[in-house]
C-alpha cells in the first residue's frame, strides 16, 4: 500500500519536505513488513532510504509520537494504527463501497461481514456489518485486532506469502496456545491450510479463532494483483456448512467489487 499525503491531521505540522521524507520512511517500513522479513532498526532504515542516521532518528521518533510507527522490543520498527486510519481515509471509495456490500452480505447469511487489513502479524478490522443479534461484540468492535495465523481474514491476507516469508514473519511468535482448537500451531500447518484453501478459491477457517465459530474469507486485490485487504463472513459453524458454496460465490463477487473501488472504477 502506497500512502499519499494525508489531509490535515496528525501530520499537519510537518513541512512539505519533512512530510515527503516521513512518507518515504513509512512506506519503506511497510514494504519491509509486507515482505515477511525482519523489520528495520533506525540505522538500517536510514541506509535503505538513503538519509543520515540522525535524520532517520528524528523522523522515526516523530512518526512514533504521532502513531504512524512503533518500536518493537528488539528496536525494529513497524507500522502502527494511525497509518491505517489515514490510509483508510485516503481510499474513501473502498470504505464507502464496502458499507452497503458488507451489510447486504451480513443480512443474506445472518452473519457478521468484515473488511480487514494486515498490520504485521495482526489483522485490523476496518469495518463490520452484522445481521441483528448474530454477533458478539468482539466480532464487530471497531479497530478489533486479531492474529493473522488463526483467522480467516488473516490467512487470506497471507495467501500469497511463501513459506520463507511466513517463517520470517512469525519467527518471534509462539503459535501454541493462541486461537481455537483448529488454529495452526506451526508455520507448516499454516502453509498447508493456505495451500488447501487456495485450490478451493477461498479461505475456510472452522474453529481457528474460537470453538464453534467459522470465518470464510477472500483477499481484495488492486489492479496489480497485490493483496490490499480481506473480506470475510463470521458466524456459527453449524449455520454456515449448508451454504458454503453460496457464501464462496458472494465473497468472491464482493472482493471483485471492492477491487474495482480501489482502482477507481464502479465495479460490478
PDB file of C-alpha atoms in Angstrom:
ATOM      1  CA  UNK A   1       0.000   0.000   0.000  1.00  0.00           C
ATOM      2  CA  UNK A   2       1.454   3.353  -1.014  1.00  0.00           C
ATOM      3  CA  UNK A   3       0.447   6.250   1.158  1.00  0.00           C
ATOM      4  CA  UNK A   4      -0.082   9.696  -0.346  1.00  0.00           C
ATOM      5  CA  UNK A   5      -0.046  12.946   1.595  1.00  0.00           C
ATOM      6  CA  UNK A   6      -2.852  12.908   4.188  1.00  0.00           C
ATOM      7  CA  UNK A   7      -5.420  15.579   4.801  1.00  0.00           C
ATOM      8  CA  UNK A   8      -4.733  17.957   7.708  1.00  0.00           C
ATOM      9  CA  UNK A   9      -4.491  15.921  10.883  1.00  0.00           C
ATOM     10  CA  UNK A  10      -1.640  14.471  12.947  1.00  0.00           C
ATOM     11  CA  UNK A  11       0.870  15.234  10.174  1.00  0.00           C
ATOM     12  CA  UNK A  12      -0.279  18.794   9.509  1.00  0.00           C
ATOM     13  CA  UNK A  13       2.643  20.355  11.440  1.00  0.00           C
ATOM     14  CA  UNK A  14       5.252  18.872   9.102  1.00  0.00           C
ATOM     15  CA  UNK A  15       6.749  20.965   6.293  1.00  0.00           C
ATOM     16  CA  UNK A  16       6.291  19.685   2.746  1.00  0.00           C
ATOM     17  CA  UNK A  17       9.839  18.301   2.608  1.00  0.00           C
ATOM     18  CA  UNK A  18       9.526  16.703   6.049  1.00  0.00           C
ATOM     19  CA  UNK A  19       6.216  15.154   5.069  1.00  0.00           C
ATOM     20  CA  UNK A  20       7.687  13.661   1.899  1.00  0.00           C
ATOM     21  CA  UNK A  21      10.506  12.186   3.953  1.00  0.00           C
ATOM     22  CA  UNK A  22       8.072  10.820   6.535  1.00  0.00           C
ATOM     23  CA  UNK A  23       6.009   9.151   3.813  1.00  0.00           C
ATOM     24  CA  UNK A  24       9.148   7.567   2.326  1.00  0.00           C
ATOM     25  CA  UNK A  25      10.081   6.212   5.750  1.00  0.00           C
ATOM     26  CA  UNK A  26       6.622   4.798   6.478  1.00  0.00           C
ATOM     27  CA  UNK A  27       6.355   3.209   3.023  1.00  0.00           C
ATOM     28  CA  UNK A  28       9.792   1.629   3.437  1.00  0.00           C
ATOM     29  CA  UNK A  29       8.820   0.144   6.803  1.00  0.00           C
ATOM     30  CA  UNK A  30       5.523  -1.097   5.360  1.00  0.00           C
ATOM     31  CA  UNK A  31       7.163  -2.736   2.344  1.00  0.00           C
ATOM     32  CA  UNK A  32       9.627  -4.472   4.656  1.00  0.00           C
ATOM     33  CA  UNK A  33       6.757  -5.837   6.770  1.00  0.00           C
ATOM     34  CA  UNK A  34       4.880  -6.996   3.683  1.00  0.00           C
ATOM     35  CA  UNK A  35       7.959  -8.914   2.527  1.00  0.00           C
ATOM     36  CA  UNK A  36       7.796 -11.090   5.653  1.00  0.00           C
ATOM     37  CA  UNK A  37      11.418 -10.303   6.536  1.00  0.00           C
ATOM     38  CA  UNK A  38      12.692  -8.928   9.837  1.00  0.00           C
ATOM     39  CA  UNK A  39      11.981  -5.239  10.327  1.00  0.00           C
ATOM     40  CA  UNK A  40      14.465  -2.382  10.041  1.00  0.00           C
ATOM     41  CA  UNK A  41      16.003  -0.661  13.017  1.00  0.00           C
ATOM     42  CA  UNK A  42      16.764   3.048  12.612  1.00  0.00           C
ATOM     43  CA  UNK A  43      20.288   2.513  11.288  1.00  0.00           C
ATOM     44  CA  UNK A  44      19.258   0.000   8.645  1.00  0.00           C
ATOM     45  CA  UNK A  45      16.232   2.111   7.744  1.00  0.00           C
ATOM     46  CA  UNK A  46      18.497   5.130   7.179  1.00  0.00           C
ATOM     47  CA  UNK A  47      20.662   3.073   4.840  1.00  0.00           C
ATOM     48  CA  UNK A  48      17.629   1.772   2.947  1.00  0.00           C
ATOM     49  CA  UNK A  49      16.068   5.216   2.489  1.00  0.00           C
ATOM     50  CA  UNK A  50      19.434   6.869   1.841  1.00  0.00           C
ATOM     51  CA  UNK A  51      19.416   9.512   4.567  1.00  0.00           C
ATOM     52  CA  UNK A  52      21.630  10.390   7.507  1.00  0.00           C
ATOM     53  CA  UNK A  53      21.034   8.325  10.617  1.00  0.00           C
ATOM     54  CA  UNK A  54      20.405  11.441  12.697  1.00  0.00           C
ATOM     55  CA  UNK A  55      17.636  12.483  10.297  1.00  0.00           C
ATOM     56  CA  UNK A  56      16.204   8.965  10.312  1.00  0.00           C
ATOM     57  CA  UNK A  57      16.220   9.007  14.106  1.00  0.00           C
ATOM     58  CA  UNK A  58      14.368  12.336  14.285  1.00  0.00           C
ATOM     59  CA  UNK A  59      11.853  11.310  11.634  1.00  0.00           C
ATOM     60  CA  UNK A  60      11.068   7.925  13.157  1.00  0.00           C
ATOM     61  CA  UNK A  61      10.756   9.457  16.623  1.00  0.00           C
ATOM     62  CA  UNK A  62       8.246  11.969  15.275  1.00  0.00           C
ATOM     63  CA  UNK A  63       6.349   9.222  13.463  1.00  0.00           C
ATOM     64  CA  UNK A  64       6.235   7.113  16.621  1.00  0.00           C
ATOM     65  CA  UNK A  65       4.916  10.060  18.626  1.00  0.00           C
ATOM     66  CA  UNK A  66       2.206  10.651  16.019  1.00  0.00           C
ATOM     67  CA  UNK A  67       1.219   6.988  15.995  1.00  0.00           C
ATOM     68  CA  UNK A  68       2.319   6.117  12.449  1.00  0.00           C
ATOM     69  CA  UNK A  69       5.183   3.873  13.585  1.00  0.00           C
ATOM     70  CA  UNK A  70       6.037   1.956  16.725  1.00  0.00           C
ATOM     71  CA  UNK A  71       9.179   0.279  18.020  1.00  0.00           C
ATOM     72  CA  UNK A  72       9.252  -3.394  18.900  1.00  0.00           C
ATOM     73  CA  UNK A  73      11.176  -4.693  21.883  1.00  0.00           C
ATOM     74  CA  UNK A  74      14.104  -5.541  19.595  1.00  0.00           C
ATOM     75  CA  UNK A  75      14.203  -1.888  18.363  1.00  0.00           C
ATOM     76  CA  UNK A  76      12.895  -2.723  14.892  1.00  0.00           C
ATOM     77  CA  UNK A  77      10.115  -0.561  13.508  1.00  0.00           C
ATOM     78  CA  UNK A  78       6.616  -1.464  12.411  1.00  0.00           C
ATOM     79  CA  UNK A  79       3.676   0.468  11.015  1.00  0.00           C
ATOM     80  CA  UNK A  80       1.194   1.493  13.723  1.00  0.00           C
ATOM     81  CA  UNK A  81      -2.532   2.165  13.923  1.00  0.00           C
ATOM     82  CA  UNK A  82      -2.610   5.812  12.852  1.00  0.00           C
ATOM     83  CA  UNK A  83      -1.201   4.842   9.455  1.00  0.00           C
ATOM     84  CA  UNK A  84      -4.167   2.552   8.803  1.00  0.00           C
ATOM     85  CA  UNK A  85      -6.631   5.223   9.905  1.00  0.00           C
ATOM     86  CA  UNK A  86      -5.098   7.682   7.461  1.00  0.00           C
ATOM     87  CA  UNK A  87      -4.800   5.041   4.728  1.00  0.00           C
ATOM     88  CA  UNK A  88      -8.477   4.227   5.129  1.00  0.00           C
ATOM     89  CA  UNK A  89      -9.428   7.889   4.850  1.00  0.00           C
ATOM     90  CA  UNK A  90      -7.295   8.205   1.705  1.00  0.00           C
ATOM     91  CA  UNK A  91      -9.288   5.478  -0.028  1.00  0.00           C
ATOM     92  CA  UNK A  92     -12.855   6.605   0.580  1.00  0.00           C
ATOM     93  CA  UNK A  93     -14.036   4.614  -2.440  1.00  0.00           C
ATOM     94  CA  UNK A  94     -13.101   1.335  -0.761  1.00  0.00           C
ATOM     95  CA  UNK A  95     -14.717   2.108   2.592  1.00  0.00           C
ATOM     96  CA  UNK A  96     -17.738   3.863   1.091  1.00  0.00           C
ATOM     97  CA  UNK A  97     -18.400   0.999  -1.311  1.00  0.00           C
ATOM     98  CA  UNK A  98     -17.827  -1.637   1.362  1.00  0.00           C
ATOM     99  CA  UNK A  99     -20.533  -0.499   3.750  1.00  0.00           C
ATOM    100  CA  UNK A 100     -23.592  -1.413   1.689  1.00  0.00           C
ATOM    101  CA  UNK A 101     -21.965  -4.543   0.258  1.00  0.00           C
ATOM    102  CA  UNK A 102     -20.939  -5.846   3.675  1.00  0.00           C
ATOM    103  CA  UNK A 103     -24.386  -5.092   5.056  1.00  0.00           C
ATOM    104  CA  UNK A 104     -26.038  -6.997   2.211  1.00  0.00           C
ATOM    105  CA  UNK A 105     -23.748  -9.980   2.762  1.00  0.00           C
ATOM    106  CA  UNK A 106     -24.357  -9.980   6.523  1.00  0.00           C
ATOM    107  CA  UNK A 107     -28.125  -9.960   6.127  1.00  0.00           C
ATOM    108  CA  UNK A 108     -28.076 -12.604   3.370  1.00  0.00           C
ATOM    109  CA  UNK A 109     -26.167 -15.054   5.543  1.00  0.00           C
ATOM    110  CA  UNK A 110     -27.304 -13.968   9.003  1.00  0.00           C
ATOM    111  CA  UNK A 111     -23.691 -13.278   9.960  1.00  0.00           C
ATOM    112  CA  UNK A 112     -21.036 -10.641  10.545  1.00  0.00           C
ATOM    113  CA  UNK A 113     -19.385  -9.373   7.335  1.00  0.00           C
ATOM    114  CA  UNK A 114     -15.997  -7.712   7.650  1.00  0.00           C
ATOM    115  CA  UNK A 115     -13.293  -5.711   5.858  1.00  0.00           C
ATOM    116  CA  UNK A 116      -9.814  -6.147   7.349  1.00  0.00           C
ATOM    117  CA  UNK A 117      -6.164  -5.289   6.681  1.00  0.00           C
ATOM    118  CA  UNK A 118      -2.928  -6.790   7.950  1.00  0.00           C
ATOM    119  CA  UNK A 119      -0.658  -4.944  10.388  1.00  0.00           C
ATOM    120  CA  UNK A 120       2.395  -7.179  10.727  1.00  0.00           C
ATOM    121  CA  UNK A 121       1.211 -10.370  12.428  1.00  0.00           C
ATOM    122  CA  UNK A 122      -2.074  -8.735  13.396  1.00  0.00           C
ATOM    123  CA  UNK A 123      -5.317  -8.273  11.492  1.00  0.00           C
ATOM    124  CA  UNK A 124      -7.098  -4.960  11.999  1.00  0.00           C
ATOM    125  CA  UNK A 125     -10.834  -4.694  11.425  1.00  0.00           C
ATOM    126  CA  UNK A 126     -11.690  -1.609   9.344  1.00  0.00           C
ATOM    127  CA  UNK A 127     -15.431  -2.118   9.003  1.00  0.00           C
ATOM    128  CA  UNK A 128     -18.004  -4.676  10.110  1.00  0.00           C
ATOM    129  CA  UNK A 129     -21.690  -5.020   9.361  1.00  0.00           C
ATOM    130  CA  UNK A 130     -23.882  -7.562  11.114  1.00  0.00           C
ATOM    131  CA  UNK A 131     -27.341  -9.030  10.889  1.00  0.00           C
ATOM    132  CA  UNK A 132     -29.297  -8.154  14.014  1.00  0.00           C
ATOM    133  CA  UNK A 133     -28.343 -10.145  17.093  1.00  0.00           C
ATOM    134  CA  UNK A 134     -25.995 -12.630  15.454  1.00  0.00           C
ATOM    135  CA  UNK A 135     -22.562 -11.462  16.593  1.00  0.00           C
ATOM    136  CA  UNK A 136     -20.989 -10.890  19.992  1.00  0.00           C
ATOM    137  CA  UNK A 137     -19.289  -7.514  20.475  1.00  0.00           C
ATOM    138  CA  UNK A 138     -15.765  -8.882  19.885  1.00  0.00           C
ATOM    139  CA  UNK A 139     -16.703  -9.774  16.302  1.00  0.00           C
ATOM    140  CA  UNK A 140     -17.753  -6.244  15.322  1.00  0.00           C
ATOM    141  CA  UNK A 141     -15.831  -3.886  17.575  1.00  0.00           C
ATOM    142  CA  UNK A 142     -14.155  -1.065  15.645  1.00  0.00           C
ATOM    143  CA  UNK A 143     -10.364  -1.486  15.340  1.00  0.00           C
ATOM    144  CA  UNK A 144     -10.569  -5.093  16.560  1.00  0.00           C
ATOM    145  CA  UNK A 145      -7.135  -6.730  16.382  1.00  0.00           C
ATOM    146  CA  UNK A 146      -6.721 -10.499  15.941  1.00  0.00           C
ATOM    147  CA  UNK A 147      -3.784 -12.795  14.996  1.00  0.00           C
ATOM    148  CA  UNK A 148      -3.137 -13.433  11.308  1.00  0.00           C
ATOM    149  CA  UNK A 149      -2.407 -17.146  11.677  1.00  0.00           C
ATOM    150  CA  UNK A 150      -5.684 -18.280  13.244  1.00  0.00           C
ATOM    151  CA  UNK A 151      -8.333 -16.179  11.486  1.00  0.00           C
ATOM    152  CA  UNK A 152      -9.882 -16.483   8.060  1.00  0.00           C
ATOM    153  CA  UNK A 153      -9.139 -12.864   7.169  1.00  0.00           C
ATOM    154  CA  UNK A 154      -5.570 -13.222   8.382  1.00  0.00           C
ATOM    155  CA  UNK A 155      -4.938 -16.308   6.289  1.00  0.00           C
ATOM    156  CA  UNK A 156      -6.481 -14.592   3.238  1.00  0.00           C
ATOM    157  CA  UNK A 157      -4.068 -11.696   3.742  1.00  0.00           C
ATOM    158  CA  UNK A 158      -1.154 -14.167   3.813  1.00  0.00           C
ATOM    159  CA  UNK A 159      -2.295 -16.401   0.975  1.00  0.00           C
ATOM    160  CA  UNK A 160       0.353 -15.110  -1.467  1.00  0.00           C
ATOM    161  CA  UNK A 161       3.199 -15.402   1.051  1.00  0.00           C
ATOM    162  CA  UNK A 162       5.860 -18.040   0.538  1.00  0.00           C
ATOM    163  CA  UNK A 163       6.958 -20.466   3.235  1.00  0.00           C
ATOM    164  CA  UNK A 164      10.085 -18.374   3.760  1.00  0.00           C
ATOM    165  CA  UNK A 165       8.099 -15.145   4.122  1.00  0.00           C
ATOM    166  CA  UNK A 166       5.679 -16.653   6.624  1.00  0.00           C
ATOM    167  CA  UNK A 167       8.547 -18.192   8.584  1.00  0.00           C
ATOM    168  CA  UNK A 168      10.256 -14.812   8.838  1.00  0.00           C
ATOM    169  CA  UNK A 169       7.008 -13.052   9.761  1.00  0.00           C
ATOM    170  CA  UNK A 170       6.176 -15.448  12.604  1.00  0.00           C
ATOM    171  CA  UNK A 171       9.744 -16.078  13.723  1.00  0.00           C
ATOM    172  CA  UNK A 172       9.355 -14.371  17.113  1.00  0.00           C
ATOM    173  CA  UNK A 173       5.809 -15.558  17.869  1.00  0.00           C
ATOM    174  CA  UNK A 174       4.552 -18.560  19.797  1.00  0.00           C
ATOM    175  CA  UNK A 175       1.577 -20.042  17.953  1.00  0.00           C
ATOM    176  CA  UNK A 176       0.748 -22.691  20.547  1.00  0.00           C
ATOM    177  CA  UNK A 177      -1.943 -21.610  22.978  1.00  0.00           C
ATOM    178  CA  UNK A 178      -3.377 -18.872  20.729  1.00  0.00           C
ATOM    179  CA  UNK A 179      -6.715 -19.259  18.956  1.00  0.00           C
ATOM    180  CA  UNK A 180      -9.281 -22.011  18.859  1.00  0.00           C
ATOM    181  CA  UNK A 181      -8.981 -25.802  18.660  1.00  0.00           C
ATOM    182  CA  UNK A 182      -8.240 -25.826  14.917  1.00  0.00           C
ATOM    183  CA  UNK A 183      -5.725 -22.965  14.868  1.00  0.00           C
ATOM    184  CA  UNK A 184      -2.380 -23.559  13.172  1.00  0.00           C
ATOM    185  CA  UNK A 185       0.304 -24.469  15.723  1.00  0.00           C
ATOM    186  CA  UNK A 186       3.243 -24.152  13.352  1.00  0.00           C
ATOM    187  CA  UNK A 187       4.256 -22.446  10.136  1.00  0.00           C
ATOM    188  CA  UNK A 188       3.928 -25.783   8.354  1.00  0.00           C
ATOM    189  CA  UNK A 189       0.291 -26.140   9.462  1.00  0.00           C
ATOM    190  CA  UNK A 190      -0.491 -22.579   8.396  1.00  0.00           C
ATOM    191  CA  UNK A 191       1.092 -23.066   4.966  1.00  0.00           C
ATOM    192  CA  UNK A 192      -0.719 -26.376   4.485  1.00  0.00           C
ATOM    193  CA  UNK A 193      -4.070 -24.760   5.339  1.00  0.00           C
ATOM    194  CA  UNK A 194      -3.482 -21.950   2.867  1.00  0.00           C
ATOM    195  CA  UNK A 195      -2.352 -24.373   0.154  1.00  0.00           C
ATOM    196  CA  UNK A 196      -5.565 -26.351   0.637  1.00  0.00           C
ATOM    197  CA  UNK A 197      -7.812 -23.297   0.570  1.00  0.00           C
ATOM    198  CA  UNK A 198      -6.002 -21.660  -2.339  1.00  0.00           C
ATOM    199  CA  UNK A 199      -7.078 -24.572  -4.533  1.00  0.00           C
ATOM    200  CA  UNK A 200     -10.705 -24.022  -3.499  1.00  0.00           C
ATOM    201  CA  UNK A 201     -10.597 -20.293  -4.172  1.00  0.00           C
ATOM    202  CA  UNK A 202     -11.361 -19.058  -0.659  1.00  0.00           C
ATOM    203  CA  UNK A 203     -10.277 -19.431   2.958  1.00  0.00           C
ATOM    204  CA  UNK A 204     -12.229 -21.733   5.262  1.00  0.00           C
ATOM    205  CA  UNK A 205     -11.424 -21.292   8.956  1.00  0.00           C
ATOM    206  CA  UNK A 206     -13.523 -23.607  11.134  1.00  0.00           C
ATOM    207  CA  UNK A 207     -12.827 -23.161  14.843  1.00  0.00           C
ATOM    208  CA  UNK A 208      -9.497 -21.463  14.226  1.00  0.00           C
ATOM    209  CA  UNK A 209     -10.125 -18.385  16.337  1.00  0.00           C
ATOM    210  CA  UNK A 210     -12.811 -19.693  18.660  1.00  0.00           C
ATOM    211  CA  UNK A 211     -14.609 -23.002  19.126  1.00  0.00           C
ATOM    212  CA  UNK A 212     -17.754 -23.246  17.011  1.00  0.00           C
ATOM    213  CA  UNK A 213     -17.000 -20.078  15.039  1.00  0.00           C
ATOM    214  CA  UNK A 214     -16.342 -20.184  11.285  1.00  0.00           C
ATOM    215  CA  UNK A 215     -14.825 -17.462   9.137  1.00  0.00           C
ATOM    216  CA  UNK A 216     -14.825 -17.600   5.340  1.00  0.00           C
ATOM    217  CA  UNK A 217     -12.559 -15.050   3.638  1.00  0.00           C
ATOM    218  CA  UNK A 218     -11.089 -13.941   0.318  1.00  0.00           C
ATOM    219  CA  UNK A 219      -8.407 -11.341  -0.449  1.00  0.00           C
ATOM    220  CA  UNK A 220      -9.148  -7.982  -2.079  1.00  0.00           C
ATOM    221  CA  UNK A 221      -6.551  -7.157  -4.738  1.00  0.00           C
ATOM    222  CA  UNK A 222      -5.595  -3.986  -6.556  1.00  0.00           C
ATOM    223  CA  UNK A 223      -5.081  -3.724 -10.324  1.00  0.00           C
ATOM    224  CA  UNK A 224      -1.549  -5.069  -9.945  1.00  0.00           C
ATOM    225  CA  UNK A 225      -2.775  -8.199  -8.182  1.00  0.00           C
ATOM    226  CA  UNK A 226      -1.407  -7.172  -4.797  1.00  0.00           C
ATOM    227  CA  UNK A 227      -3.494  -8.031  -1.739  1.00  0.00           C
ATOM    228  CA  UNK A 228      -4.743  -4.829  -0.110  1.00  0.00           C
ATOM    229  CA  UNK A 229      -7.430  -6.146   2.256  1.00  0.00           C
ATOM    230  CA  UNK A 230      -9.631  -9.146   3.002  1.00  0.00           C
ATOM    231  CA  UNK A 231     -13.387  -9.582   3.166  1.00  0.00           C
ATOM    232  CA  UNK A 232     -14.933 -12.261   5.322  1.00  0.00           C
ATOM    233  CA  UNK A 233     -18.082 -13.515   6.962  1.00  0.00           C
ATOM    234  CA  UNK A 234     -18.036 -14.771  10.539  1.00  0.00           C
ATOM    235  CA  UNK A 235     -20.686 -16.797  12.304  1.00  0.00           C
ATOM    236  CA  UNK A 236     -21.657 -20.112  13.828  1.00  0.00           C
ATOM    237  CA  UNK A 237     -20.217 -23.112  12.023  1.00  0.00           C
ATOM    238  CA  UNK A 238     -23.402 -25.165  12.092  1.00  0.00           C
ATOM    239  CA  UNK A 239     -25.293 -22.319  10.368  1.00  0.00           C
ATOM    240  CA  UNK A 240     -22.755 -21.978   7.573  1.00  0.00           C
ATOM    241  CA  UNK A 241     -21.974 -25.510   6.408  1.00  0.00           C
ATOM    242  CA  UNK A 242     -25.040 -25.950   4.195  1.00  0.00           C
ATOM    243  CA  UNK A 243     -24.442 -22.629   2.403  1.00  0.00           C
ATOM    244  CA  UNK A 244     -20.678 -22.781   1.951  1.00  0.00           C
ATOM    245  CA  UNK A 245     -20.619 -22.575  -1.850  1.00  0.00           C
ATOM    246  CA  UNK A 246     -23.130 -19.722  -1.941  1.00  0.00           C
ATOM    247  CA  UNK A 247     -21.017 -17.831   0.593  1.00  0.00           C
ATOM    248  CA  UNK A 248     -17.913 -18.501  -1.508  1.00  0.00           C
ATOM    249  CA  UNK A 249     -19.586 -17.028  -4.604  1.00  0.00           C
ATOM    250  CA  UNK A 250     -20.850 -13.989  -2.707  1.00  0.00           C
ATOM    251  CA  UNK A 251     -17.452 -13.287  -1.147  1.00  0.00           C
ATOM    252  CA  UNK A 252     -15.654 -13.518  -4.491  1.00  0.00           C
ATOM    253  CA  UNK A 253     -18.147 -11.098  -6.039  1.00  0.00           C
ATOM    254  CA  UNK A 254     -17.779  -8.714  -3.091  1.00  0.00           C
ATOM    255  CA  UNK A 255     -13.985  -8.799  -3.331  1.00  0.00           C
ATOM    256  CA  UNK A 256     -14.186  -8.025  -7.054  1.00  0.00           C
ATOM    257  CA  UNK A 257     -16.442  -5.038  -6.380  1.00  0.00           C
ATOM    258  CA  UNK A 258     -14.043  -3.696  -3.743  1.00  0.00           C
ATOM    259  CA  UNK A 259     -11.077  -4.248  -6.038  1.00  0.00           C
ATOM    260  CA  UNK A 260     -12.836  -2.044  -8.566  1.00  0.00           C
ATOM    261  CA  UNK A 261     -13.325   0.591  -5.859  1.00  0.00           C
ATOM    262  CA  UNK A 262      -9.589   0.555  -5.096  1.00  0.00           C
ATOM    263  CA  UNK A 263      -8.868   1.139  -8.764  1.00  0.00           C
ATOM    264  CA  UNK A 264     -11.374   3.966  -9.005  1.00  0.00           C
ATOM    265  CA  UNK A 265     -13.928   2.227 -11.206  1.00  0.00           C
ATOM    266  CA  UNK A 266     -17.535   1.483 -10.437  1.00  0.00           C
ATOM    267  CA  UNK A 267     -17.153  -2.292 -10.302  1.00  0.00           C
ATOM    268  CA  UNK A 268     -19.901  -4.888 -10.629  1.00  0.00           C
TER     269      UNK A 268
END
